[in-house]
Amino acid sequence: MIDSSQHKGSLLEVDGLSVDYGLKGVSSRAIDRISFELRAGEAVGLVGESGSGKTTTAMAIAGLLSPNARISSGEVRYRGNRLPIDHDAAMRPHRWSETSVVFQGAMNALNPVHRIVKQIAEPCMLKLGMSRGEANARAKELLELVGIPADRGAAYPHELSGGMRQRVMIAMALACRPSLIIGDEPTTALDVITQAQILKLLGELRSRLNIALILITHDLSVVAECCDRVMIMYSGRIVEDGTVAEIFAQPKHPYTRLLIESIPNPASGKKIIRPIPGDPPNLVNRPSGCAFHPRCPSAMGICATELPSLDKFGQGRVACHLHRSSQHDKVAAHA
Amino acid sequence: MSKSTIRYSGRTRARAIKTFLGQFLGYGGAQLGLLCLVFFLVTAAMPNILVGPLQTAINATGDFLAPPSGQHLLGTDEVGRDVLNLVVHGARISLTIALLATVISLVVGTTVGMTAGYFGRWVDVWLMRLTDFFFVMPSFVLALVITPVVLEVMGRGREILGFRPSLFVILVVIGMTSWAFVARVVRSQTLSLKERTFVDRARVAGSSNFSIMVRHILPNLVPQIAANGALVVAGAIYVETSLSFLGLGDPLQPSWGTLLSLAQRAGAASAGAWWYLGAPGVCVLTVSLSFVLIGNALDDTFNPRRRVIP
Amino acid sequence: MSRRIGRILLRAVITLVMVAILNFGLFRVIPGDPASLLLGGARTSVTDEQIEAQRQNWGLDRPLFPDQALDYLSATLQGDLGYSFKFRGRHVADLILERLPATIVLVGLAQFIAILCGVMLGVYAGWRRGGAVDHAATGVSLALYSTPSFWLGMLLVVIFSTALGWLPGYGAYSPGANVGSLDLALDYLRHLALPVTAVALGLIGQYVVVARAAMSDVVTEDYMVTARAKGLTGGQMLMRHAFRNAMLPVVTLITLNLGYVVAGAITVEAVFAWPGIGGLTVEALNARDYPVLQGIFLLLGVSIVMANLIADLAYGLLDPRVRQ
Ligand SMILES: Nc1ncnc2c1ncn2[C@@H]1O[C@H](COP(=O)(O)OP(=O)(O)OP(=O)(O)O)[C@@H](O)[C@H]1O
Ligand code: SF4
Ligand SMILES: [Mg+2]
């Protein structure tokens, strides 16, 4: 196992990362100057509505962007070294050994014609150089670890339930003992009970094995359960970043506040979910200034013209003109 | 999949057609296919104006197997007929057979598929068993034995609807044996359509089964039928050409396949008379390629199943 | 698992029964006494006693159904397909068996070459969709797909036989070749070259088109992203994850195109006077030799049903999802 304690700095540093998608000659910016750090073993949630750029951020970090994507600024450093995220072949040694991914909808993410044990054993053979026998043995161990009897390894993906398949994905993600797992809405297609079980499993395993986690979801309550920290994304930008406790207790960004208010809370007897009024922004023609201003209940004059920078605020960071600490009056230094 | 429109208003329909044409004509293949097709259809529409009446061994003017020259742009055949004349008249015959066979095939396939899908139960079971047979047995193989037997029964004398009997039989047999794929596609589409609310509404309003099928289901099947129809034409041309090449065509109304058969019998290949066998072959190739290209483009337009990523 | 195989077998049997019904029915529909047809048609001189003997022998004095139908069935199952008109008094089954090897060699070799080249090229084109190979392969394949194989054969004769004189364009052996020598084998191969090329070219187009479409669907699947995320190289992704999945639709679609194989083989044999079933078909058509034609139909029908059966079973081996 990789001992991450010897690395004093961050495991992952994302620095000013922007990604554009080209489609039929039109280019649209999916994520815009994203910056954050992740410590070894830390679990951070990435939350935002559909199209806010969560998957794009995750795929950029894993070097798995689709061919029509272009990294237009910034870089990603892993243990202090720059990752060649725009170079497929150069990323190969890094993949799965260091960063693995649990995709949404394991039905399609697993190859339908291979037995699951073979799919879990594959990276062990190819990346760790195990023999077929060793790899199969390890695959069975991993299956047991995620709560699937080893003899079910002979099954094909379609013979398993949705929850079981997602467990297989998790076992597969653990195969090469990575230091970072990215979960892209790993529980979206599952029922609530299975969802809770899978999240519990993922949370337990990663803290036991000291693996960092980036958990993508648009459900804040999921984050509350198994993350230390949460980053809120809106229209391709991080708008707030803080510990889970802090953000739930004291959300600073108006969008975060609305998100938290929209979580149904049976305890407080609040039944009516209040959706956030207005439409998600158009990426090709993003609103000027703060992209949230057309929907923001606290919008001010400056909001439509000036982009609020993501500044330190208390323990975390927030990008909103309501919360500007004085030393950051010079707007968006690294624009 | 197709939009589940119940009934278009005039303007919506015009807009839908415009969008469709824009998309369809955006494919290079569709443009090329349409261009070639229009050319051949015009040719087939007026052979007499273009090259005069069909030449026979009696009124042929040229030398035997003469290569292309100013007088005979595509050379002559073994009895001195002008190959250009033969090929232009052949266009009319080949295209008519292929198009009529396709009409038959589409009518049978749509009827069978829609009936099976709409009524379900035992109707479906038996119709699909029948369809399975025609699905498995290639049109060419069935036509190969059915055509001569039917001709034997009917006699080869008089014309039917302006066709020589063998051509008439060939086109009917091709049509009646190449509908299985259409039937399958139409059936599965019907199965999903009949669950839609507008069908229930029509049923509640007291429409008969027949009128529901014709007025409500059929219009929504048009995209599927059109895309498959183009491919059925290409298949029909292939089968007709092959059968005629084997001698089942009629020398008095020579299609391109019959011309190739005549060329083969005259030893055109070993005599090096490339123009004689080249001209009809190029025509077959061009026309069926056009239909394949158009069919693919229609399919891509109606079912954009490919993801946006190029 | 066995339920699926049972269903496949049942479907094959039903199709075979329909082939038999058609074969039986068509045969009875032809005007003229079936007995004289069985003996070689009106064009041969047979005595009334012979006809009568045949009638009783074949039970033609009995009702069409079920007696005659059952007789037909049992005779057919015993390989008795009646007698040829043209080749007087010869058994149809013998004629067909005599010609079959030449066709099997031609079609088998052409299929092998076409599947190998076509699938490989199609898979590569679909894998690198939009690349130079893809554009070239797709264009050429669509053209080949739309071209009758026999016409390709005629062109090959004009070019390689008539103009260049490299290869023979007629028959299976040169006249006067010594029997049993190595030269004979070489001579046979030289005669085989052009017809095999013609049939194979006609088929390659389809396999490329089908394999390319299948592969371009596979490359957009989520499990390919998983494979890439696992750090597999392009070659590993292709061989371990994409290929087998792409073969699924290819297996199904190949059987759909069996008509092209049969049409291609029969017409190409006619072009090259190849001494196989295709040549026999043309002779039977010209001489209106219906018993032979019926025998050929039976052969084609049974072969096609078998090919479909094999493809259905192979599909089950490739795709675990249909096995239950
Ligand atoms: N391959 C692509 N080509 C073009 N545009 C894309 C592509 N992938 C994503 N986009 C666009 O980029 C934006 C961000 O997409 P992304 O998938 O990162 O969002 P997300 O936050 O993961 O949303 P969701 O919750 O729906 O998964 C969206 O507007 C999307 O339409
Ligand atoms: S910057 Fe202005 S518009 Fe944007 S969230 Fe803050 S207050 Fe609202
Ligand atoms: Mg996403």
CSV table of N, CA, C and O and ligand atoms in Angstrom, one decimal, chain A residues 20-23 28-31 48-58 65-69 104 184-185 216-218 233 236 281 283, chain B residues 308-309, ligand 1:
chain,number,residue,atom,x,y,z
A,20,ASP,N,-12.8,23.4,-22.8
A,20,ASP,CA,-13.8,23.8,-23.8
A,20,ASP,C,-14.2,22.5,-24.6
A,20,ASP,O,-13.4,21.7,-24.9
A,21,TYR,N,-15.5,22.5,-24.9
A,21,TYR,CA,-16.0,21.4,-25.9
A,21,TYR,C,-16.3,22.1,-27.2
A,21,TYR,O,-16.9,23.1,-27.3
A,22,GLY,N,-15.8,21.4,-28.2
A,22,GLY,CA,-16.1,21.9,-29.6
A,22,GLY,C,-17.2,21.0,-30.2
A,22,GLY,O,-17.1,19.8,-30.1
A,23,LEU,N,-18.3,21.7,-30.6
A,23,LEU,CA,-19.3,20.9,-31.2
A,23,LEU,C,-19.9,21.6,-32.4
A,23,LEU,O,-20.4,22.7,-32.3
A,28,SER,N,-17.8,25.7,-26.5
A,28,SER,CA,-18.4,26.2,-25.2
A,28,SER,C,-17.5,25.8,-24.1
A,28,SER,O,-16.9,24.7,-24.0
A,29,ARG,N,-17.4,26.7,-23.1
A,29,ARG,CA,-16.5,26.4,-22.0
A,29,ARG,C,-17.3,25.7,-20.9
A,29,ARG,O,-18.3,26.2,-20.3
A,30,ALA,N,-16.9,24.4,-20.6
A,30,ALA,CA,-17.7,23.6,-19.7
A,30,ALA,C,-17.2,23.9,-18.3
A,30,ALA,O,-18.0,24.0,-17.4
A,31,ILE,N,-15.9,24.0,-18.1
A,31,ILE,CA,-15.4,24.5,-16.8
A,31,ILE,C,-14.4,25.6,-16.9
A,31,ILE,O,-13.7,25.7,-17.9
A,48,GLY,N,-23.5,20.1,-7.7
A,48,GLY,CA,-24.0,21.1,-8.6
A,48,GLY,C,-25.1,20.6,-9.5
A,48,GLY,O,-25.2,19.3,-9.6
A,49,GLU,N,-25.9,21.5,-10.1
A,49,GLU,CA,-26.9,20.9,-10.9
A,49,GLU,C,-26.4,20.4,-12.2
A,49,GLU,O,-25.2,20.5,-12.5
A,50,SER,N,-27.3,19.7,-12.9
A,50,SER,CA,-26.9,19.1,-14.2
A,50,SER,C,-26.3,20.1,-15.1
A,50,SER,O,-26.8,21.1,-15.3
A,51,GLY,N,-25.1,19.7,-15.7
A,51,GLY,CA,-24.5,20.6,-16.7
A,51,GLY,C,-23.6,21.6,-16.1
A,51,GLY,O,-23.0,22.4,-16.7
A,52,SER,N,-23.4,21.5,-14.7
A,52,SER,CA,-22.5,22.5,-14.1
A,52,SER,C,-21.0,22.2,-14.3
A,52,SER,O,-20.2,23.0,-13.9
A,53,GLY,N,-20.7,21.0,-14.8
A,53,GLY,CA,-19.3,20.7,-15.2
A,53,GLY,C,-18.6,19.7,-14.2
A,53,GLY,O,-17.4,19.6,-14.2
A,54,LYS,N,-19.4,19.0,-13.4
A,54,LYS,CA,-18.8,18.1,-12.4
A,54,LYS,C,-18.1,17.0,-13.2
A,54,LYS,O,-16.9,16.7,-12.9
A,55,THR,N,-18.8,16.3,-14.1
A,55,THR,CA,-18.1,15.2,-14.8
A,55,THR,C,-16.9,15.7,-15.6
A,55,THR,O,-15.9,15.0,-15.6
A,56,THR,N,-17.1,16.8,-16.2
A,56,THR,CA,-15.9,17.4,-17.0
A,56,THR,C,-14.7,17.6,-16.1
A,56,THR,O,-13.6,17.2,-16.5
A,57,THR,N,-14.9,18.1,-14.9
A,57,THR,CA,-13.8,18.3,-14.0
A,57,THR,C,-13.2,17.0,-13.6
A,57,THR,O,-12.0,16.8,-13.7
A,58,ALA,N,-14.0,16.0,-13.3
A,58,ALA,CA,-13.5,14.7,-12.9
A,58,ALA,C,-12.8,14.0,-14.0
A,58,ALA,O,-11.7,13.5,-13.8
A,65,LEU,N,-10.9,12.9,-20.9
A,65,LEU,CA,-11.8,13.8,-21.6
A,65,LEU,C,-12.1,13.2,-23.0
A,65,LEU,O,-11.3,12.5,-23.6
A,66,SER,N,-13.3,13.5,-23.5
A,66,SER,CA,-13.7,13.0,-24.8
A,66,SER,C,-12.9,13.8,-25.9
A,66,SER,O,-12.3,14.9,-25.6
A,67,PRO,N,-12.8,13.2,-27.1
A,67,PRO,CA,-11.9,13.8,-28.1
A,67,PRO,C,-12.2,15.2,-28.5
A,67,PRO,O,-11.3,15.9,-29.0
A,68,ASN,N,-13.5,15.6,-28.3
A,68,ASN,CA,-13.8,17.0,-28.8
A,68,ASN,C,-13.5,18.0,-27.6
A,68,ASN,O,-13.9,19.2,-27.7
A,69,ALA,N,-12.9,17.6,-26.5
A,69,ALA,CA,-12.7,18.5,-25.4
A,69,ALA,C,-11.3,19.1,-25.6
A,69,ALA,O,-10.4,18.4,-26.1
A,104,GLN,N,-21.1,6.1,-13.1
A,104,GLN,CA,-22.5,6.0,-13.0
A,104,GLN,C,-23.0,4.8,-13.8
A,104,GLN,O,-22.5,4.5,-14.8
A,184,ASP,N,-18.3,9.1,-9.9
A,184,ASP,CA,-19.2,10.0,-10.7
A,184,ASP,C,-20.7,9.5,-10.5
A,184,ASP,O,-21.1,8.7,-11.2
A,185,GLU,N,-21.4,10.1,-9.6
A,185,GLU,CA,-22.7,9.8,-9.3
A,185,GLU,C,-22.9,8.2,-9.2
A,185,GLU,O,-23.7,7.6,-9.9
A,216,ILE,N,-18.9,12.8,-6.9
A,216,ILE,CA,-19.8,13.7,-7.6
A,216,ILE,C,-21.2,13.4,-7.4
A,216,ILE,O,-21.6,12.2,-7.4
A,217,THR,N,-22.0,14.4,-7.2
A,217,THR,CA,-23.4,14.1,-7.0
A,217,THR,C,-24.2,15.4,-7.1
A,217,THR,O,-23.6,16.5,-7.0
A,218,HIS,N,-25.5,15.4,-7.3
A,218,HIS,CA,-26.2,16.6,-7.2
A,218,HIS,C,-27.1,16.6,-6.0
A,218,HIS,O,-28.1,17.3,-5.8
A,233,MET,N,-20.5,23.6,-7.3
A,233,MET,CA,-20.2,24.1,-8.7
A,233,MET,C,-21.4,24.8,-9.2
A,233,MET,O,-22.5,24.3,-9.1
A,236,GLY,N,-19.9,25.8,-14.3
A,236,GLY,CA,-18.5,25.6,-14.7
A,236,GLY,C,-17.5,26.2,-13.7
A,236,GLY,O,-16.3,26.2,-14.0
A,281,PRO,N,-27.9,28.1,-16.5
A,281,PRO,CA,-27.3,29.0,-17.5
A,281,PRO,C,-26.9,28.3,-18.8
A,281,PRO,O,-26.6,27.1,-18.8
A,283,LEU,N,-24.2,27.6,-21.5
A,283,LEU,CA,-22.7,27.6,-21.5
A,283,LEU,C,-22.1,28.5,-22.6
A,283,LEU,O,-21.1,29.1,-22.4
B,308,VAL,N,-23.2,12.5,-30.2
B,308,VAL,CA,-22.8,13.8,-30.8
B,308,VAL,C,-21.3,13.8,-31.1
B,308,VAL,O,-20.9,14.5,-32.0
B,309,ILE,N,-20.6,13.1,-30.3
B,309,ILE,CA,-19.1,13.1,-30.5
B,309,ILE,C,-18.8,12.5,-31.9
B,309,ILE,O,-19.2,11.4,-32.2
D,1,LIG,N1,-18.5,15.5,-25.1
D,1,LIG,C1,-19.2,16.6,-25.0
D,1,LIG,N2,-19.3,17.4,-26.1
D,1,LIG,C2,-19.9,18.6,-26.0
D,1,LIG,N3,-20.4,19.1,-24.9
D,1,LIG,C3,-20.3,18.4,-23.7
D,1,LIG,C4,-19.7,17.1,-23.8
D,1,LIG,N4,-19.7,16.6,-22.5
D,1,LIG,C5,-20.3,17.5,-21.8
D,1,LIG,N5,-20.7,18.6,-22.5
D,1,LIG,C6,-21.3,19.8,-22.0
D,1,LIG,O1,-20.5,20.4,-21.0
D,1,LIG,C7,-21.3,20.8,-19.9
D,1,LIG,C8,-20.9,20.2,-18.6
D,1,LIG,O2,-21.2,18.8,-18.7
D,1,LIG,P1,-20.8,17.8,-17.5
D,1,LIG,O3,-21.2,16.4,-18.0
D,1,LIG,O4,-19.5,18.0,-17.0
D,1,LIG,O5,-21.9,18.2,-16.4
D,1,LIG,P2,-22.3,17.5,-15.1
D,1,LIG,O6,-22.2,18.5,-14.0
D,1,LIG,O7,-21.6,16.2,-14.9
D,1,LIG,O8,-23.9,17.2,-15.3
D,1,LIG,P3,-24.7,15.9,-14.9
D,1,LIG,O9,-25.2,16.1,-13.6
D,1,LIG,O10,-25.9,16.0,-15.9
D,1,LIG,O11,-23.9,14.7,-15.1
D,1,LIG,C9,-22.8,20.5,-20.2
D,1,LIG,O12,-23.4,21.6,-20.7
D,1,LIG,C10,-22.7,19.5,-21.3
D,1,LIG,O13,-23.7,19.6,-22.2
